């Protein structure tokens, strides 16, 4: 089931806790227009895409394709977000075409790891077994964001971990 | 929390649970006891206070990110499972 741009705008908007009215006001459009985008009745003007992406703190690529920011960045201390405001995303693509997407707020991941929970138990993929998640959290706390892990197993499964 | 299961050739299943009714101190106690009885996690025991902390965090996440899509699984045969907070 491929997600549309409208689904993604709706999802990112809700994740940011922004209402349709607020979004419309900030973009200079009507709330009905935002509702139409989210219900795939119409599409936002191409010139509005950078503004929408900036407001939702995603890239235009992510808005259009659903693929999260692929680059890895190191943020200086004054530009870092609070770790509890960050999202931990796991993308698993198996060789036989199955796709698993897991979106977890970092606060939840931290509590889970402190309890001794392992990520393969969450994502159901053994490719993640060798990854030290506590080290990943440490890297994120030190200012690293974006794609932190990319693993391709011998049988063709790929796993990516992206922190935003 | 909502669980949506789509299976080509059969009816979609949609389940909705009140999140706070599932994730609270009482269910944490029952959950911890059941996990320790039936699930072996590297010989570790989960205390109800740990589980309660996790559930409290889930409730915090629910208020910060309403309708957050936690899990989206799409199988190659067209089956999909979406769990939304």
PDB file of C-alpha atoms in Angstrom, chain A residues 26-142:
ATOM      1  CA  UNK A  26       1.195  29.759   8.170  1.00  0.00           C
ATOM      2  CA  UNK A  27       1.137  28.839   4.478  1.00  0.00           C
ATOM      3  CA  UNK A  28      -1.393  31.507   3.496  1.00  0.00           C
ATOM      4  CA  UNK A  29      -3.956  29.030   2.189  1.00  0.00           C
ATOM      5  CA  UNK A  30      -7.401  28.014   3.413  1.00  0.00           C
ATOM      6  CA  UNK A  31      -7.912  25.117   5.881  1.00  0.00           C
ATOM      7  CA  UNK A  32     -10.074  23.499   3.192  1.00  0.00           C
ATOM      8  CA  UNK A  33      -7.047  23.441   0.862  1.00  0.00           C
ATOM      9  CA  UNK A  34      -4.986  21.603   3.505  1.00  0.00           C
ATOM     10  CA  UNK A  35      -7.845  19.167   4.025  1.00  0.00           C
ATOM     11  CA  UNK A  36      -8.021  18.541   0.259  1.00  0.00           C
ATOM     12  CA  UNK A  37      -4.253  17.823   0.103  1.00  0.00           C
ATOM     13  CA  UNK A  38      -4.504  15.359   2.978  1.00  0.00           C
ATOM     14  CA  UNK A  39      -7.468  13.578   1.414  1.00  0.00           C
ATOM     15  CA  UNK A  40      -5.764  13.392  -2.011  1.00  0.00           C
ATOM     16  CA  UNK A  41      -8.422  15.539  -3.632  1.00  0.00           C
ATOM     17  CA  UNK A  42      -5.810  18.068  -4.758  1.00  0.00           C
ATOM     18  CA  UNK A  43      -2.063  18.633  -4.433  1.00  0.00           C
ATOM     19  CA  UNK A  44      -0.130  21.547  -2.940  1.00  0.00           C
ATOM     20  CA  UNK A  45       1.398  24.051  -5.334  1.00  0.00           C
ATOM     21  CA  UNK A  46       4.987  23.120  -6.175  1.00  0.00           C
ATOM     22  CA  UNK A  47       6.198  26.470  -4.803  1.00  0.00           C
ATOM     23  CA  UNK A  48       4.654  25.630  -1.426  1.00  0.00           C
ATOM     24  CA  UNK A  49       6.543  22.334  -1.026  1.00  0.00           C
ATOM     25  CA  UNK A  50       9.753  23.844   0.475  1.00  0.00           C
ATOM     26  CA  UNK A  51       7.616  25.851   2.947  1.00  0.00           C
ATOM     27  CA  UNK A  52       5.592  22.769   3.929  1.00  0.00           C
ATOM     28  CA  UNK A  53       8.777  20.701   4.295  1.00  0.00           C
ATOM     29  CA  UNK A  54      10.397  23.390   6.459  1.00  0.00           C
ATOM     30  CA  UNK A  55       7.325  23.684   8.670  1.00  0.00           C
ATOM     31  CA  UNK A  56       7.131  19.916   9.134  1.00  0.00           C
ATOM     32  CA  UNK A  57      10.934  19.661   9.589  1.00  0.00           C
ATOM     33  CA  UNK A  58      11.363  17.129   6.803  1.00  0.00           C
ATOM     34  CA  UNK A  59      12.992  17.358   3.385  1.00  0.00           C
ATOM     35  CA  UNK A  60      11.039  17.924   0.170  1.00  0.00           C
ATOM     36  CA  UNK A  61      12.343  14.499  -0.902  1.00  0.00           C
ATOM     37  CA  UNK A  62      10.835  12.923   2.185  1.00  0.00           C
ATOM     38  CA  UNK A  63       7.546  14.684   1.546  1.00  0.00           C
ATOM     39  CA  UNK A  64       7.423  13.469  -2.058  1.00  0.00           C
ATOM     40  CA  UNK A  65       8.887   9.987  -1.764  1.00  0.00           C
ATOM     41  CA  UNK A  66       8.435   9.050   1.885  1.00  0.00           C
ATOM     42  CA  UNK A  67      12.123   8.226   2.167  1.00  0.00           C
ATOM     43  CA  UNK A  68      13.688   9.812   5.220  1.00  0.00           C
ATOM     44  CA  UNK A  69      16.753  12.013   5.154  1.00  0.00           C
ATOM     45  CA  UNK A  70      19.549   9.770   3.990  1.00  0.00           C
ATOM     46  CA  UNK A  71      22.591  11.884   4.776  1.00  0.00           C
ATOM     47  CA  UNK A  72      24.317  11.749   8.103  1.00  0.00           C
ATOM     48  CA  UNK A  73      24.901  15.088   9.788  1.00  0.00           C
ATOM     49  CA  UNK A  74      26.761  16.201  12.834  1.00  0.00           C
ATOM     50  CA  UNK A  75      24.966  19.028  14.603  1.00  0.00           C
ATOM     51  CA  UNK A  76      26.752  21.520  16.830  1.00  0.00           C
ATOM     52  CA  UNK A  77      25.481  21.720  20.393  1.00  0.00           C
ATOM     53  CA  UNK A  78      23.402  24.888  19.827  1.00  0.00           C
ATOM     54  CA  UNK A  79      21.486  23.302  16.918  1.00  0.00           C
ATOM     55  CA  UNK A  80      20.715  19.954  18.563  1.00  0.00           C
ATOM     56  CA  UNK A  81      17.149  19.030  19.408  1.00  0.00           C
ATOM     57  CA  UNK A  82      16.215  17.551  22.751  1.00  0.00           C
ATOM     58  CA  UNK A  83      16.636  13.782  22.383  1.00  0.00           C
ATOM     59  CA  UNK A  84      13.036  13.270  23.545  1.00  0.00           C
ATOM     60  CA  UNK A  85      11.848  15.274  20.497  1.00  0.00           C
ATOM     61  CA  UNK A  86      13.667  12.999  18.056  1.00  0.00           C
ATOM     62  CA  UNK A  87      12.281  10.088  16.103  1.00  0.00           C
ATOM     63  CA  UNK A  88      14.017   6.743  15.652  1.00  0.00           C
ATOM     64  CA  UNK A  89      13.005   5.122  12.363  1.00  0.00           C
ATOM     65  CA  UNK A  90      13.814   1.565  11.290  1.00  0.00           C
ATOM     66  CA  UNK A  91      13.325   0.588   7.642  1.00  0.00           C
ATOM     67  CA  UNK A  92      13.536  -3.113   6.807  1.00  0.00           C
ATOM     68  CA  UNK A  93      13.224  -4.299   3.204  1.00  0.00           C
ATOM     69  CA  UNK A  94      13.377  -8.042   2.819  1.00  0.00           C
ATOM     70  CA  UNK A  95      14.609  -9.760  -0.319  1.00  0.00           C
ATOM     71  CA  UNK A  96      11.151 -11.239  -0.953  1.00  0.00           C
ATOM     72  CA  UNK A  97       9.510  -7.815  -1.022  1.00  0.00           C
ATOM     73  CA  UNK A  98       8.245  -7.417   2.532  1.00  0.00           C
ATOM     74  CA  UNK A  99       8.637  -3.960   4.050  1.00  0.00           C
ATOM     75  CA  UNK A 100       8.650  -3.027   7.708  1.00  0.00           C
ATOM     76  CA  UNK A 101       8.649   0.577   8.905  1.00  0.00           C
ATOM     77  CA  UNK A 102       8.971   1.300  12.608  1.00  0.00           C
ATOM     78  CA  UNK A 103       8.741   4.856  13.977  1.00  0.00           C
ATOM     79  CA  UNK A 104       9.631   5.225  17.632  1.00  0.00           C
ATOM     80  CA  UNK A 105      10.140   8.413  19.605  1.00  0.00           C
ATOM     81  CA  UNK A 106      13.643   8.395  21.134  1.00  0.00           C
ATOM     82  CA  UNK A 107      12.226   8.715  24.662  1.00  0.00           C
ATOM     83  CA  UNK A 108      10.436   5.408  24.228  1.00  0.00           C
ATOM     84  CA  UNK A 109      13.549   3.755  22.738  1.00  0.00           C
ATOM     85  CA  UNK A 110      15.634   4.894  25.714  1.00  0.00           C
ATOM     86  CA  UNK A 111      13.163   3.490  28.244  1.00  0.00           C
ATOM     87  CA  UNK A 112      12.912   0.227  26.277  1.00  0.00           C
ATOM     88  CA  UNK A 113      16.693  -0.210  26.125  1.00  0.00           C
ATOM     89  CA  UNK A 114      17.031   0.546  29.828  1.00  0.00           C
ATOM     90  CA  UNK A 115      14.565  -2.284  30.448  1.00  0.00           C
ATOM     91  CA  UNK A 116      16.763  -4.657  28.433  1.00  0.00           C
ATOM     92  CA  UNK A 117      14.546  -4.729  25.351  1.00  0.00           C
ATOM     93  CA  UNK A 118      16.333  -5.505  22.098  1.00  0.00           C
ATOM     94  CA  UNK A 119      15.462  -3.930  18.755  1.00  0.00           C
ATOM     95  CA  UNK A 120      15.114  -7.254  16.859  1.00  0.00           C
ATOM     96  CA  UNK A 121      12.238  -7.937  19.264  1.00  0.00           C
ATOM     97  CA  UNK A 122      10.635  -4.706  18.054  1.00  0.00           C
ATOM     98  CA  UNK A 123      11.329  -4.903  14.320  1.00  0.00           C
ATOM     99  CA  UNK A 124      11.276  -8.697  14.066  1.00  0.00           C
ATOM    100  CA  UNK A 125      14.452  -8.751  11.988  1.00  0.00           C
ATOM    101  CA  UNK A 126      17.551 -10.660  13.051  1.00  0.00           C
ATOM    102  CA  UNK A 127      19.795  -8.441  10.883  1.00  0.00           C
ATOM    103  CA  UNK A 128      19.693  -5.934  13.755  1.00  0.00           C
ATOM    104  CA  UNK A 129      21.183  -8.443  16.211  1.00  0.00           C
ATOM    105  CA  UNK A 130      24.759  -7.203  16.049  1.00  0.00           C
ATOM    106  CA  UNK A 131      23.939  -3.515  16.496  1.00  0.00           C
ATOM    107  CA  UNK A 132      24.827  -1.834  19.763  1.00  0.00           C
ATOM    108  CA  UNK A 133      21.811   0.408  20.327  1.00  0.00           C
ATOM    109  CA  UNK A 134      23.211   2.003  23.459  1.00  0.00           C
ATOM    110  CA  UNK A 135      26.139   3.196  21.364  1.00  0.00           C
ATOM    111  CA  UNK A 136      23.682   4.573  18.801  1.00  0.00           C
ATOM    112  CA  UNK A 137      21.883   6.549  21.520  1.00  0.00           C
ATOM    113  CA  UNK A 138      25.249   7.891  22.676  1.00  0.00           C
ATOM    114  CA  UNK A 139      26.037   8.964  19.085  1.00  0.00           C
ATOM    115  CA  UNK A 140      22.677  10.739  18.802  1.00  0.00           C
ATOM    116  CA  UNK A 141      23.233  12.490  22.141  1.00  0.00           C
ATOM    117  CA  UNK A 142      26.604  13.604  20.791  1.00  0.00           C
TER     118      UNK A 142
END
